[in-house]
C-alpha cells in the first residue's frame, strides 16, 4: 500500500481515505483532499484549462480518463511496481493532479514538495526517485546548483511540461545526461499524450499507447485518444508528422504573425532569437508578438522580461537583429517589462502582457 510523504510526515493511503489528518499547510491539505476523493471512488473532477491562448475555462474530467492516462504513461515508461514519485508542481492544475493519480494508481510512495523554483535544493532522500514532473523554470533552477544537479541526474525518469524548454535548457540537459522527456498535452487530453526524449537536436514526440494523430489541411494536429474529452480533438498546434505516431512540433497557429503578407511563426522565430538575446541579457524570458499596424496589418515586436534600466542594451540588441535577421524577421520595436503576466500554470500570457504596453 502506497503513502504520501511530506517533509517528515507520512500519510498512508488508508489514513488518507478516512480523512484522518489535521494539517494547516494549504498545498498539502489540497493535495491530500484530492487523494481522499480519489481513494473514495469519486468519478468526476472539474479542472481549469491553463488560459495561455484564451480565457481559462472549466472542463469536467472523468476518473476513467485519468486512469487511462496513468496506465498509458506506465506502459510507455515500463514503470515498475510500487515506484517512488516526486510531486513538486501545482496539484491544482492537470499536470500536478495527474502526478497524484499516477502515484495512487501505481501504488507508489509519493514524495510531496511545495512547488518552488528549486524543489531539490533542500530535499534529502535515502531512496532514488523513479519518476518526477517539473516545469522548465524548475529544471533551469536545479541546474544552477551543483547539489541539485546531482539529485536531478539521479531521477530515473524526468518529464518536463507546462511550456516548451528553451534551446539552451535542452543543451544543458543533454550535457548533464539527465534522462528527461518533454511532454505534449493539455487539460483536454488529461495531461500528456506524447513525449519526446531530450537527446537530439530536434524534439520528436512519440504518442502514448492507443493514441492516434493526424493533421488537417492547415497542418494543425488532431488527436484521437481514449483519455481525451472529445473523440477527435482538433488543436491549434502546427506539426510535422515524421512517422506513424511521431511528430515534430512547429508552433501555435494562433501565435502566427502576419506582417505585410509574410507569415511568421512566433515560436520558431523565438528559437532563432535566443542566441542574440542570451549574449546580451543572459537567460531571460522573452516573446515576439504581432502589434496591430495600419500599413503592415501586424508589425513584429519583441518583449523582454528584464529591468527597466536595460534600454541601452535593448537598442544594442535591436541593431544586431536588424543586421543579422531577415527583413521581416527582426522586431521593429523592443518593449521591456520587469514581470510578464503568467497563467496559473506558469505560462506567459502573451495577449495580456502585450496589453500592458499597447
XYZ file of C-alpha atoms in Angstrom:
358
model
C 0.000 0.000 0.000
C 1.356 3.395 -1.006
C 1.768 6.525 1.049
C 2.254 10.291 0.803
C 5.390 11.747 2.412
C 5.530 15.485 3.128
C 8.683 16.644 4.923
C 8.828 14.323 7.953
C 5.122 13.417 7.880
C 3.795 10.159 6.439
C 0.193 9.561 5.418
C -0.798 6.054 4.311
C -3.435 5.654 1.609
C -5.742 4.067 4.216
C -5.273 7.059 6.511
C -5.961 9.483 3.655
C -9.099 7.569 2.638
C -10.653 8.137 6.066
C -9.641 11.804 6.172
C -7.677 11.186 9.342
C -5.300 14.126 9.244
C -5.017 17.657 10.542
C -2.818 19.980 8.557
C -2.537 23.763 8.189
C -0.314 23.673 5.096
C -2.622 24.692 2.207
C -0.709 22.842 -0.521
C -0.590 19.628 1.500
C -4.258 19.879 2.531
C -5.431 20.442 -1.053
C -3.305 17.551 -2.311
C -4.496 15.170 0.409
C -8.119 16.197 -0.165
C -7.846 15.258 -3.837
C -6.230 11.937 -2.878
C -9.068 11.301 -0.401
C -11.704 11.941 -3.078
C -9.884 9.615 -5.466
C -9.433 6.815 -2.926
C -13.126 7.026 -2.071
C -14.119 6.491 -5.695
C -15.057 9.983 -6.914
C -15.869 9.709 -10.618
C -15.892 13.302 -11.909
C -13.422 16.138 -11.417
C -13.687 19.771 -12.509
C -10.441 21.253 -13.793
C -9.452 24.560 -15.355
C -7.553 24.973 -18.624
C -4.286 26.929 -18.495
C -5.567 30.057 -20.256
C -2.365 30.554 -22.258
C -4.235 31.144 -25.534
C -7.545 32.462 -24.227
C -9.688 32.703 -21.140
C -9.326 29.749 -18.731
C -12.390 27.515 -18.799
C -13.634 24.744 -16.555
C -13.997 21.272 -18.010
C -15.192 18.018 -16.496
C -12.727 15.134 -16.457
C -13.867 11.604 -15.687
C -11.998 9.217 -13.420
C -11.829 6.657 -16.227
C -9.967 9.158 -18.450
C -7.395 9.827 -15.732
C -6.953 6.102 -15.136
C -6.376 5.517 -18.861
C -3.785 8.317 -18.933
C -1.929 6.919 -15.913
C -1.942 3.410 -17.402
C -0.645 4.661 -20.771
C 2.236 6.534 -19.103
C 3.087 3.458 -17.039
C 3.179 1.332 -20.188
C 5.233 3.911 -22.141
C 7.951 4.064 -19.471
C 7.583 0.461 -18.241
C 7.214 1.681 -14.645
C 7.968 -0.955 -12.022
C 5.597 -1.889 -9.203
C 5.403 0.490 -6.186
C 7.711 3.221 -7.557
C 8.932 6.396 -5.814
C 7.307 9.544 -7.239
C 8.354 13.131 -6.579
C 5.465 15.610 -6.876
C 6.759 19.199 -6.856
C 4.378 21.015 -9.221
C 0.989 22.652 -8.641
C -1.500 19.888 -7.785
C -4.434 22.207 -8.569
C -3.571 22.005 -12.287
C -3.850 18.941 -14.535
C -0.101 18.158 -14.500
C 0.092 18.024 -10.714
C -3.202 16.213 -10.295
C -2.106 13.553 -12.756
C 1.121 13.065 -10.807
C -1.030 12.280 -7.764
C -3.276 9.989 -9.831
C -0.249 8.097 -11.151
C 1.015 7.628 -7.612
C -2.388 6.421 -6.420
C -2.872 4.068 -9.400
C 0.706 2.767 -9.286
C 0.611 2.116 -5.508
C 3.576 4.457 -5.152
C 5.373 6.316 -2.424
C 4.500 9.939 -3.242
C 7.080 12.454 -2.029
C 5.194 15.744 -1.971
C 7.060 19.064 -2.056
C 5.575 22.563 -2.092
C 6.202 23.970 -5.615
C 9.164 26.343 -5.724
C 11.880 27.349 -8.178
C 14.368 24.717 -6.983
C 12.439 21.886 -5.308
C 15.551 19.725 -4.907
C 17.907 22.080 -3.078
C 16.782 21.029 0.421
C 15.474 17.579 -0.500
C 17.039 14.711 1.418
C 16.074 11.214 0.306
C 17.537 7.843 1.125
C 15.978 6.151 -1.912
C 16.174 7.008 -5.592
C 13.214 8.757 -7.242
C 11.754 6.744 -10.120
C 9.503 9.360 -11.690
C 9.115 13.142 -11.441
C 7.485 16.008 -13.345
C 8.810 19.574 -13.459
C 8.280 22.759 -15.440
C 11.226 24.245 -17.394
C 11.858 27.016 -14.848
C 12.347 24.415 -12.105
C 14.773 22.381 -14.200
C 16.697 25.550 -15.049
C 16.939 26.486 -11.344
C 18.055 22.983 -10.354
C 20.844 23.041 -12.933
C 22.265 26.261 -11.458
C 23.282 24.453 -8.255
C 25.695 21.501 -8.230
C 23.909 19.733 -5.362
C 20.515 19.856 -7.069
C 22.047 18.986 -10.463
C 23.314 15.744 -8.938
C 19.889 14.999 -7.466
C 18.237 15.762 -10.803
C 20.595 13.355 -12.569
C 19.689 10.636 -10.050
C 15.989 10.733 -11.001
C 15.217 7.655 -13.100
C 12.720 9.432 -15.394
C 12.033 13.170 -15.518
C 9.180 14.598 -17.572
C 9.079 18.327 -18.341
C 5.830 20.110 -19.174
C 3.870 23.326 -18.859
C 5.864 25.148 -21.553
C 8.442 24.301 -24.232
C 12.049 24.303 -22.931
C 14.491 26.782 -24.431
C 17.269 25.540 -26.694
C 19.843 26.432 -24.040
C 17.987 24.362 -21.430
C 17.773 21.434 -23.832
C 21.535 21.654 -24.367
C 22.183 21.737 -20.608
C 20.006 18.654 -20.104
C 21.831 16.791 -22.870
C 25.235 17.793 -21.489
C 24.307 16.687 -17.967
C 22.991 13.343 -19.195
C 19.626 13.600 -17.431
C 17.024 11.068 -18.591
C 14.420 13.711 -19.450
C 11.378 13.806 -21.708
C 9.448 16.847 -22.907
C 5.690 16.325 -22.772
C 2.985 17.293 -25.234
C -0.543 17.616 -23.918
C -3.171 19.831 -22.370
C -6.007 19.694 -19.868
C -8.343 18.472 -22.633
C -6.135 15.414 -23.215
C -5.801 14.788 -19.452
C -2.091 15.631 -19.307
C 0.355 14.408 -21.955
C -0.458 12.172 -24.924
C 3.068 12.229 -26.388
C 6.649 12.523 -25.139
C 9.965 13.481 -26.727
C 13.259 12.288 -25.281
C 15.672 15.176 -24.893
C 18.732 13.664 -26.548
C 18.768 15.074 -30.059
C 18.892 18.381 -31.897
C 15.174 18.138 -32.662
C 12.448 17.018 -30.291
C 10.455 14.202 -31.893
C 7.286 13.363 -29.973
C 6.067 9.765 -29.764
C 2.492 9.085 -28.766
C 1.352 7.025 -25.799
C -0.229 3.609 -26.481
C -3.648 3.742 -28.202
C -3.259 7.403 -29.214
C -3.789 8.277 -32.892
C -2.746 11.546 -34.534
C -3.026 13.348 -37.871
C -3.222 16.847 -39.338
C -5.862 18.943 -41.050
C -5.358 20.910 -44.279
C -3.540 23.648 -42.347
C -1.087 21.143 -40.754
C -2.737 21.516 -37.356
C -2.570 18.432 -35.163
C -5.672 16.401 -34.360
C -5.727 13.763 -31.637
C -7.828 10.640 -31.109
C -7.107 9.340 -27.617
C -9.168 7.291 -25.153
C -8.289 9.738 -22.353
C -9.241 12.915 -24.278
C -12.511 14.786 -23.697
C -13.545 14.502 -27.375
C -13.436 11.605 -29.832
C -11.285 13.714 -32.149
C -9.678 16.760 -30.578
C -8.575 19.428 -33.052
C -5.683 21.528 -31.782
C -4.153 24.794 -32.987
C -0.643 23.323 -32.919
C 1.269 23.246 -36.200
C 3.193 19.987 -36.523
C 5.072 17.821 -38.996
C 4.182 14.114 -38.915
C 7.526 12.316 -39.300
C 6.374 8.707 -38.802
C 3.403 6.720 -37.570
C 2.660 8.084 -34.098
C 5.553 10.555 -34.204
C 5.642 14.289 -34.901
C 7.724 17.440 -34.652
C 6.064 20.443 -33.023
C 6.449 23.672 -35.017
C 4.380 26.239 -33.112
C 0.918 27.582 -32.391
C -1.211 28.619 -35.352
C -2.806 31.327 -33.218
C 0.646 32.790 -32.481
C 1.367 33.231 -36.194
C 2.142 36.857 -37.069
C 1.104 38.219 -40.483
C 3.322 41.191 -41.253
C 2.938 42.688 -44.703
C 1.646 39.364 -46.021
C 4.609 37.431 -44.596
C 3.567 34.757 -42.097
C 5.945 34.465 -39.141
C 5.773 31.537 -36.703
C 6.384 33.088 -33.289
C 7.961 30.097 -31.532
C 10.234 29.258 -34.466
C 11.456 32.850 -34.600
C 11.962 32.924 -30.821
C 14.295 29.945 -31.133
C 16.341 31.891 -33.708
C 16.484 34.977 -31.476
C 17.686 33.121 -28.410
C 21.439 33.249 -29.063
C 21.346 37.011 -29.680
C 19.233 37.742 -26.597
C 21.280 35.495 -24.296
C 24.545 37.091 -25.476
C 23.367 40.468 -24.156
C 20.807 39.728 -21.436
C 21.566 36.173 -20.317
C 18.788 33.648 -19.735
C 15.783 35.974 -19.505
C 12.234 35.272 -20.669
C 11.024 36.865 -23.897
C 8.488 36.504 -26.690
C 7.563 38.071 -30.031
C 4.120 39.445 -30.802
C 2.166 40.990 -33.649
C 1.135 44.573 -32.868
C -1.717 45.933 -34.995
C -0.387 48.202 -37.740
C -2.298 50.116 -40.447
C 0.327 49.522 -43.131
C 1.569 46.009 -42.346
C -1.514 44.555 -40.685
C 0.751 43.471 -37.848
C 4.243 44.618 -37.064
C 6.695 42.324 -35.279
C 7.705 43.441 -31.782
C 9.765 41.807 -29.041
C 9.047 41.697 -25.311
C 11.868 41.201 -22.782
C 11.406 40.421 -19.094
C 14.218 42.419 -17.527
C 14.828 45.572 -15.508
C 13.743 48.875 -16.998
C 17.267 50.290 -16.923
C 18.272 47.936 -19.753
C 17.075 50.267 -22.539
C 20.609 50.771 -23.906
C 21.075 47.016 -24.106
C 17.733 46.750 -25.887
C 18.845 49.260 -28.529
C 22.116 47.360 -28.961
C 20.115 44.152 -29.470
C 17.814 45.845 -31.961
C 20.771 46.974 -34.080
C 22.291 43.483 -34.080
C 18.994 41.830 -35.039
C 18.419 44.316 -37.856
C 21.823 43.383 -39.234
C 21.638 39.606 -38.718
C 17.991 38.677 -39.306
C 15.904 38.632 -42.478
C 13.959 41.798 -43.286
C 10.640 40.636 -41.852
C 12.188 38.610 -39.012
C 13.721 41.324 -36.894
C 11.500 43.203 -34.401
C 10.517 46.780 -35.207
C 10.483 47.678 -31.502
C 11.502 46.167 -28.161
C 9.359 46.511 -25.058
C 10.880 45.951 -21.606
C 8.810 44.760 -18.658
C 10.078 43.770 -15.236
C 7.485 40.979 -14.965
C 5.320 39.238 -17.557
C 1.740 38.242 -16.775
C 1.576 34.474 -16.283
C -1.225 31.921 -16.337
C -1.933 29.790 -13.223
C 0.216 27.047 -14.766
C 3.173 29.417 -15.208
C 2.958 30.063 -18.962
C 3.400 33.565 -20.360
C 0.067 35.164 -21.186
C 1.193 36.901 -24.365
C -2.003 38.849 -25.019
C -2.399 40.277 -21.509
C 1.318 41.048 -21.229
C 1.295 42.917 -24.546
C -1.716 44.942 -23.412
C 0.484 46.491 -20.725
C 2.374 48.300 -23.497
C -0.141 48.778 -26.316
